[in-house]
Tab-separated table of C-alpha atoms in Angstrom:
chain	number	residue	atom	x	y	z
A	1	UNK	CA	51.017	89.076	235.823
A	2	UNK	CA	47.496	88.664	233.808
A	3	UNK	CA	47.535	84.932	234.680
A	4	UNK	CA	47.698	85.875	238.514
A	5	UNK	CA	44.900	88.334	238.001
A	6	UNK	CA	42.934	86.422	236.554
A	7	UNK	CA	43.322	83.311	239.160
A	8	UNK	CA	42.590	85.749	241.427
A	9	UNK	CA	39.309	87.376	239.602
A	10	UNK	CA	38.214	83.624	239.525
A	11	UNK	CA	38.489	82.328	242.891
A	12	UNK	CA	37.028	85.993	243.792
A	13	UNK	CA	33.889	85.120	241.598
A	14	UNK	CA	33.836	81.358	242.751
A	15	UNK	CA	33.825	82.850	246.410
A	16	UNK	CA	31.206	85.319	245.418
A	17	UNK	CA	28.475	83.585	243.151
A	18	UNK	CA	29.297	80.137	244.453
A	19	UNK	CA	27.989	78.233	241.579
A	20	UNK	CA	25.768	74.932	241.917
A	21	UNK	CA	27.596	72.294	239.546
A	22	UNK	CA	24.912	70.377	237.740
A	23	UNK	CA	25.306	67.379	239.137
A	24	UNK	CA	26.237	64.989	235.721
A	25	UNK	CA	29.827	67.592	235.395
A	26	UNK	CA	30.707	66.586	238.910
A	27	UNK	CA	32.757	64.060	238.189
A	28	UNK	CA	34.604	65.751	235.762
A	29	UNK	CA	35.343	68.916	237.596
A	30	UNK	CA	38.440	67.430	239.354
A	31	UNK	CA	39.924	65.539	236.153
A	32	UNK	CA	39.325	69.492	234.547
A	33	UNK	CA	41.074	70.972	237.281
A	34	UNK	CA	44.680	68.311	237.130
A	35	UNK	CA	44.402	68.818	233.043
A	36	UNK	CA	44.168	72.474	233.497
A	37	UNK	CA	46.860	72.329	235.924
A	38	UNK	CA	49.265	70.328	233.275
A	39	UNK	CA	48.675	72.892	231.017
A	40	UNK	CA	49.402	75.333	233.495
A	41	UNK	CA	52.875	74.088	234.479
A	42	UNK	CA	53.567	73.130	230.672
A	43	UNK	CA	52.906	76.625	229.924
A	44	UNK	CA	54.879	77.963	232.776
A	45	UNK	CA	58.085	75.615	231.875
A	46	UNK	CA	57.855	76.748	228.392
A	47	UNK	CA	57.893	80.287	229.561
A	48	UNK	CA	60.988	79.217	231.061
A	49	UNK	CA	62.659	77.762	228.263
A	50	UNK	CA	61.283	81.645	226.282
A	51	UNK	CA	59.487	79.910	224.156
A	52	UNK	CA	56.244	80.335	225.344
A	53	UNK	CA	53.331	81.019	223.022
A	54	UNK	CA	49.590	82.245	224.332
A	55	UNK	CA	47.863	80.353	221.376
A	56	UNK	CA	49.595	77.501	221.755
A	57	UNK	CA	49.241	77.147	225.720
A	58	UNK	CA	45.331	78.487	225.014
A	59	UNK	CA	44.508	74.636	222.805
A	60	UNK	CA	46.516	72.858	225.416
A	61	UNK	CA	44.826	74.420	228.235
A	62	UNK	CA	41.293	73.679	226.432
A	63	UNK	CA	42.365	70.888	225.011
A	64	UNK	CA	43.826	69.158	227.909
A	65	UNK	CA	40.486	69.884	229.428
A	66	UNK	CA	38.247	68.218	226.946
A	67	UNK	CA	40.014	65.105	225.875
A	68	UNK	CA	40.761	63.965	230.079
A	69	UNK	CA	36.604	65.197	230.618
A	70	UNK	CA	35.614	63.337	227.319
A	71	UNK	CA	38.143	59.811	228.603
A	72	UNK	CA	36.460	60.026	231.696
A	73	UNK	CA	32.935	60.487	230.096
A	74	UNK	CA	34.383	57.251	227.162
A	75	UNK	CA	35.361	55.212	230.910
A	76	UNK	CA	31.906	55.531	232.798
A	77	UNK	CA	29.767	54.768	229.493
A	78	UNK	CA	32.495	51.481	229.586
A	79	UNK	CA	31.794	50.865	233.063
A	80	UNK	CA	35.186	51.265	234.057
A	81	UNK	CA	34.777	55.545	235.257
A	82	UNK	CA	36.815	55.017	238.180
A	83	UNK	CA	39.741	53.425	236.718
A	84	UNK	CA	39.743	55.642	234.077
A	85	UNK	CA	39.675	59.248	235.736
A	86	UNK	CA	42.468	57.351	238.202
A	87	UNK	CA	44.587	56.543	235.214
A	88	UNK	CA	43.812	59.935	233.795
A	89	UNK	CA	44.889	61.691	237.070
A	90	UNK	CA	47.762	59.577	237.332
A	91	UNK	CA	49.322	60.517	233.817
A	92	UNK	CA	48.598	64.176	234.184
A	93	UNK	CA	50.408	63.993	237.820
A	94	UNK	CA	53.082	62.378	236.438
A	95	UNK	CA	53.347	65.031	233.379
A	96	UNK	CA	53.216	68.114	236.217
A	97	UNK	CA	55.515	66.836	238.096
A	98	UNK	CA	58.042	65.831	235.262
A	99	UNK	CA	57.271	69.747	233.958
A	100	UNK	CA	58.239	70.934	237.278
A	101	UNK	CA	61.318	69.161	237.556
A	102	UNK	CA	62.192	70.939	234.333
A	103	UNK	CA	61.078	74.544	236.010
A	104	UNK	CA	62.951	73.523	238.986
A	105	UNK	CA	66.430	73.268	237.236
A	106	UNK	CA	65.645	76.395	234.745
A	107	UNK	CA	65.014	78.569	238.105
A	108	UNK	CA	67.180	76.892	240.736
A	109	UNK	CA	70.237	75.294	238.209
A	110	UNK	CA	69.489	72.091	240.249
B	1	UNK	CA	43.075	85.024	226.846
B	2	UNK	CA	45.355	84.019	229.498
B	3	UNK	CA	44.009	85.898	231.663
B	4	UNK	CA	40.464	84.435	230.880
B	5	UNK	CA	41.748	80.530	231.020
B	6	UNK	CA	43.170	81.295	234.321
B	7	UNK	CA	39.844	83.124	235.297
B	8	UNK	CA	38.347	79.621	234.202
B	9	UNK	CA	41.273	77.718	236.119
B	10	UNK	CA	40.577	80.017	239.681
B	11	UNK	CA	36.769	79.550	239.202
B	12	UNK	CA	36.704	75.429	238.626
B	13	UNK	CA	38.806	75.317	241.579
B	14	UNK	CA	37.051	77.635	244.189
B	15	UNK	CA	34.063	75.773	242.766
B	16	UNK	CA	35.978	72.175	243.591
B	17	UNK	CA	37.086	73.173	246.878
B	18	UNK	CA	33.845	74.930	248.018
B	19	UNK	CA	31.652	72.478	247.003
B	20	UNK	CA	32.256	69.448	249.615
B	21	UNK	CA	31.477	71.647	252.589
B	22	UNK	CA	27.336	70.510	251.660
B	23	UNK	CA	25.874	68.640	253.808
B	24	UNK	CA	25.551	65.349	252.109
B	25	UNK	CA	28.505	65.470	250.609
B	26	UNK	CA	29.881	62.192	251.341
B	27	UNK	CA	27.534	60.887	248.463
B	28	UNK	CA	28.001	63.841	246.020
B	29	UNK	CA	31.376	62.964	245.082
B	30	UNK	CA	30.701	59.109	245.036
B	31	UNK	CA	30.458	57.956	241.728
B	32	UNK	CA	27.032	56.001	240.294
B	33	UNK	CA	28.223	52.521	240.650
B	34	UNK	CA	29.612	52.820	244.397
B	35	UNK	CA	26.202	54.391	244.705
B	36	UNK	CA	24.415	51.269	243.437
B	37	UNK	CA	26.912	49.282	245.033
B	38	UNK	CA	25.939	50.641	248.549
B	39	UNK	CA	22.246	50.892	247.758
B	40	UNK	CA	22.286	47.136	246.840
B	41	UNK	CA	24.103	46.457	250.473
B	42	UNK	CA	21.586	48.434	252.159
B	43	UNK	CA	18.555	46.445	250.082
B	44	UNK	CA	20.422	42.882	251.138
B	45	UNK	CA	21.138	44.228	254.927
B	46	UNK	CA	17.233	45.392	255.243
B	47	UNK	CA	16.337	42.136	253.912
B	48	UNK	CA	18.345	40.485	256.736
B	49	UNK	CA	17.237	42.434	259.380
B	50	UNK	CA	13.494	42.027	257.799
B	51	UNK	CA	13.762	38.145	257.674
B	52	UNK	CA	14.983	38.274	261.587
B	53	UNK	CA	12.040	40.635	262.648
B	54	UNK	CA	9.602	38.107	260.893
B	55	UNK	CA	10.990	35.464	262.848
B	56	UNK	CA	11.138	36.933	266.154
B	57	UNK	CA	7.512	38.167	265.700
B	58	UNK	CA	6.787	34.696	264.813
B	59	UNK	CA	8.507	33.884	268.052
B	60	UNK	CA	6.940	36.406	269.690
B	61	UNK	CA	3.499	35.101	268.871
B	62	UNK	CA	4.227	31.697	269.660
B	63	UNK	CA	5.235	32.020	272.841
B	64	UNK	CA	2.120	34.186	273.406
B	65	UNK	CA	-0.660	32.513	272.495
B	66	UNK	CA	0.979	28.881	272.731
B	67	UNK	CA	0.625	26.645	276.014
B	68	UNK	CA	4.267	27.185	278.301
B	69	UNK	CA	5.465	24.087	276.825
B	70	UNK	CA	6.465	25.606	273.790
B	71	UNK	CA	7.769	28.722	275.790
B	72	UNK	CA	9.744	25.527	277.768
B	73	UNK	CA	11.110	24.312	274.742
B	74	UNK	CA	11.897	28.009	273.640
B	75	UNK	CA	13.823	28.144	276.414
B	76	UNK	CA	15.449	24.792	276.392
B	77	UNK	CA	17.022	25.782	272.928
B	78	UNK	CA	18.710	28.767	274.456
B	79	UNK	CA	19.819	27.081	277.088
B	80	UNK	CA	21.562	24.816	275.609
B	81	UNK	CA	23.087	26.991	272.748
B	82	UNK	CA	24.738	28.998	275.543
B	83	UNK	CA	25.902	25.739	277.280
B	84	UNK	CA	27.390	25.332	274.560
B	85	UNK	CA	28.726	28.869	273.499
B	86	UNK	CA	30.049	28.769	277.185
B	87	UNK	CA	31.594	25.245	276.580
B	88	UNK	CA	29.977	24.238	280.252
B	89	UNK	CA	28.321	20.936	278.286
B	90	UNK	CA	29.768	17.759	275.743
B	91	UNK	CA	29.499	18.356	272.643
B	92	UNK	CA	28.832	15.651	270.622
B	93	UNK	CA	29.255	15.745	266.677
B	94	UNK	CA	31.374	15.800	263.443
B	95	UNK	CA	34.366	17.384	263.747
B	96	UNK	CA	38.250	17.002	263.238
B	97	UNK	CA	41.157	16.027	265.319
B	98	UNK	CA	44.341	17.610	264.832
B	99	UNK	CA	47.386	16.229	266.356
B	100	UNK	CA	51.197	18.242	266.208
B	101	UNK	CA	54.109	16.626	266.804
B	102	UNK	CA	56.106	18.895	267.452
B	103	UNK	CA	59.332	17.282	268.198
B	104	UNK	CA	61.683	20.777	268.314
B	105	UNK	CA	59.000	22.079	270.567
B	106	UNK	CA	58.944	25.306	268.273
B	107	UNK	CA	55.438	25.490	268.528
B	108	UNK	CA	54.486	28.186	270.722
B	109	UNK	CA	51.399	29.720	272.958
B	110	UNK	CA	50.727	32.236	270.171
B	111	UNK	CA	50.269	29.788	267.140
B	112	UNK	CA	47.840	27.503	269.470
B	113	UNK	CA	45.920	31.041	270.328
B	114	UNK	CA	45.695	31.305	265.622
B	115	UNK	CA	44.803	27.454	265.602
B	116	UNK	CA	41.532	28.484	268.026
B	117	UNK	CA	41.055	31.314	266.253
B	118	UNK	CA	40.931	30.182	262.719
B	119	UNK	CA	39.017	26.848	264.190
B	120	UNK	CA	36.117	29.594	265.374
B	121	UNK	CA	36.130	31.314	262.094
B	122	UNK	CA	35.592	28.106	260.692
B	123	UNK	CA	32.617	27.391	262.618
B	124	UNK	CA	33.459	25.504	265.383
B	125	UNK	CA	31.433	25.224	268.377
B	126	UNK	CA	33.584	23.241	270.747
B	127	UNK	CA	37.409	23.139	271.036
B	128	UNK	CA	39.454	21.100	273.049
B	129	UNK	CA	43.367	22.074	273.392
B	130	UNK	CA	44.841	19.027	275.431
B	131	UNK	CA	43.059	18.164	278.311
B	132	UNK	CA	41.454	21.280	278.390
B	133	UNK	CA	38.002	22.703	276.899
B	134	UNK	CA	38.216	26.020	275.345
B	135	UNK	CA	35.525	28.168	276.657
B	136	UNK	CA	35.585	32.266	276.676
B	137	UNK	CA	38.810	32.735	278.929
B	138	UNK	CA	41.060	30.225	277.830
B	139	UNK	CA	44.428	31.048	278.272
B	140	UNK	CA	47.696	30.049	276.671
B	141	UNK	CA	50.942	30.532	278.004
B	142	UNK	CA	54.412	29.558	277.548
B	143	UNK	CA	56.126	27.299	280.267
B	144	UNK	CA	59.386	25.448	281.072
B	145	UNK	CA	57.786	21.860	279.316
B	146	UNK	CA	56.509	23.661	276.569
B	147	UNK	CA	53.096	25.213	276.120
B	148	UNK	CA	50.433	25.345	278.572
B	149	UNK	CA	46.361	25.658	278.717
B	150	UNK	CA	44.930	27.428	281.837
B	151	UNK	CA	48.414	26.862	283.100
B	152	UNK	CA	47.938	22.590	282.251
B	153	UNK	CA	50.977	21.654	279.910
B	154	UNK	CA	49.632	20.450	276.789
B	155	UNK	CA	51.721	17.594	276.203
B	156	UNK	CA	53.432	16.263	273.238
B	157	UNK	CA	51.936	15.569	270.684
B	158	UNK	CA	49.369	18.290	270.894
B	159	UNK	CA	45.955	17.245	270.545
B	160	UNK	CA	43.181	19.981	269.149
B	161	UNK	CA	39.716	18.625	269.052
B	162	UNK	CA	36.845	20.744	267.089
B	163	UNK	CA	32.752	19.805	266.527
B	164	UNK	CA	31.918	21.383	263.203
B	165	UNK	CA	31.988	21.032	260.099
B	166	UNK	CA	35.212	18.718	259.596
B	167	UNK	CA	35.958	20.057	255.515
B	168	UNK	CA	35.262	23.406	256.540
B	169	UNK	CA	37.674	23.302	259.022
B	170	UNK	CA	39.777	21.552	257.720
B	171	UNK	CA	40.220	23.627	254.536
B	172	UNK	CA	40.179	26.540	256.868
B	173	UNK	CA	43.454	24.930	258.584
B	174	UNK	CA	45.105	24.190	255.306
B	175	UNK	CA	45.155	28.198	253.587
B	176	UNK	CA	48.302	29.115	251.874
B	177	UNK	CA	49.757	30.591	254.918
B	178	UNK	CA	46.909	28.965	257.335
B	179	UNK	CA	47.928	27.444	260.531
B	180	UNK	CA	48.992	23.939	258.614
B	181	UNK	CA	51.287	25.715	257.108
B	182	UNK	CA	52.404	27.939	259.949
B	183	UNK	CA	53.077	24.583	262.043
B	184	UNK	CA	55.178	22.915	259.337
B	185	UNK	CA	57.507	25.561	259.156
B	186	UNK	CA	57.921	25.311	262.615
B	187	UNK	CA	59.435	21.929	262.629
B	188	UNK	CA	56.197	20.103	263.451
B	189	UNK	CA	54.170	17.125	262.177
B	190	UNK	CA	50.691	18.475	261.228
B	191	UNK	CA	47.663	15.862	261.102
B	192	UNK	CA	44.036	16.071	260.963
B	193	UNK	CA	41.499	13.550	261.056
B	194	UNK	CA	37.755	14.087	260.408
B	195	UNK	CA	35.579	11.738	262.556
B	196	UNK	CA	31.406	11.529	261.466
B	197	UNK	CA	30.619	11.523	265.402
B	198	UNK	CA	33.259	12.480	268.160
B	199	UNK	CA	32.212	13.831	271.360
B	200	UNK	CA	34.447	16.617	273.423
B	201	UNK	CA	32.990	15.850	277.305
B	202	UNK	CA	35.611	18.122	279.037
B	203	UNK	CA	33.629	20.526	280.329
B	204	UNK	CA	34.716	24.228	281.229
B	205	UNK	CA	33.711	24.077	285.394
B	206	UNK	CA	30.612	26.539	286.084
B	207	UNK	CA	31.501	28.763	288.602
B	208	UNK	CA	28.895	30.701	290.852
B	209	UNK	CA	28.419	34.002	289.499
């Protein structure tokens, strides 16, 4: 119920302040948003499964966040950005979906 | 706390979403190497069009202040590029001679249409199919006795003549998958002979306009 709160309180305030992005964190906002998102759905399956724990999904969430932002920072010093925040999208993608196959047959048995 | 990360979570992407309705936006989201990718095509295209507009000013000049014989011989070149272009003169020059024999007669309109085709890309400037010079509406069509040119049958074996350069074409024929290719597995004999000097004098009849 808090989670849906505050998703809403956020996209309120994003509506609201509408916040220039400096422009070096562009890039990394969408690779950010997918690595939030796995943590989301990781969080959500575990709550599933009951054994969901707020510290634990609160270092995935912010971890997930910093390690695909600091790949995709390691990839454009390497000259190969693009690649990298595909290959980084890619493996999150795959990771949401697999976690909601596993929400899918908790909630639907199928 | 989760209600705070998911704060974060709403607010990254209302910020995401918003964002691309700027103006420019097609080059916000590109990434610093496309950038310098499409400012170096933009620096190579202006140098194009910068080496054209010296010449034509050149050209311009010339035919201004010099006597009308060099305004004649201006002319004269054009002319005779679009005589050519229009395939309503011989054309003499290197080139290559491609003969199919295509015995099981399983080559067809459309694969002579690909031969012109890939012989233009190539850089040819005249093409003769047959009998007949290819000029701007050439046609190919499928008869009874096998393929014909502007309604001519082609006969057998089918003779292509091209000015140009002969190894350009000729490596332009013989792509993996080119029209060499194409033709053998059709059941045909593919040859093609580069000449130094051949001359293509079919000429493609001017008609009053």
């Amino acid at each position: 119920m808090i989670a849906i709160i505050g998703l809403l309180v956020g996209v309120a305030v994003g509506i609201l302040w509408n916040p220039v992005v400096p422009l070096w964190l562009e890039p990394y906002l969408p690779i950010a948003i997918v690595a939030a998102l796995d943590a989301v759905f990781g969080g959500f399956r575990a709550l599933m499964e009951k054994r969901f724990d707020d510290r634990i999904f609160a270092v995935s969430f912010l971890s997930n966040v910093v390690i695909a932002s600091v790949l995709v920072f390691l990839g454009d010093q390497l000259g190969v950005g693009a690649q990298m925040s595909t290959g980084v999208v890619v493996v999150l993608a795959m990771r949401i979906f697999a976690n909601a196959a596993a929400i899918r047959r908790i909630l639907f048995r199928a | 706390m989760i209600g705070a990360l998911f704060l974060l979570l709403g607010l990254l992407i209302t910020v995401a979403v918003i964002r691309p309705e700027g103006e420019d936006d097609q080059w916000r989201t590109a990434r610093t190497e496309d950038l310098v990718q499409i400012l170096d095509d933009l620096g190579s295209r202006q140098q194009r069009l910068e080496d054209e507009a010296a010449r034509l000013v050149a050209l311009q000049r010339d035919l201004e202040t010099g006597s009308t014989a060099e305004a004649l011989a201006e002319a004269q070149r054009r002319l005779e590029a679009l005589q050519v272009l229009s395939a309503t003169t011989p054309v003499s020059g290197p080139g290559l001679t491609i003969t199919l024999d295509d015995a099981s007669g399983r080559v067809d309109s459309s694969v002579l249409v690909d031969a012109v085709q890939e012989l233009r890309d190539a850089g040819a400037e005249a093409i003769q199919v047959g009998d007949t010079r290819v000029g701007v509406s050439t046609w190919f069509s499928d008869g009874e006795e096998g393929v014909t040119v502007n309604g001519q049958p082609v006969g057998d074996p089918i003779r292509i003549m091209a000015i140009g350069e002969p190894e350009t074409m000729s490596a332009a024929m013989s792509i993996p998958g080119g029209f060499a290719e194409t033709v053998r597995t059709r059941g045909a004999q593919f040859t093609a002979t580069p000449a130094t000097n051949m001359t293509i004098s079919v000429t493609v009849p001017v008609s009053a306009p």
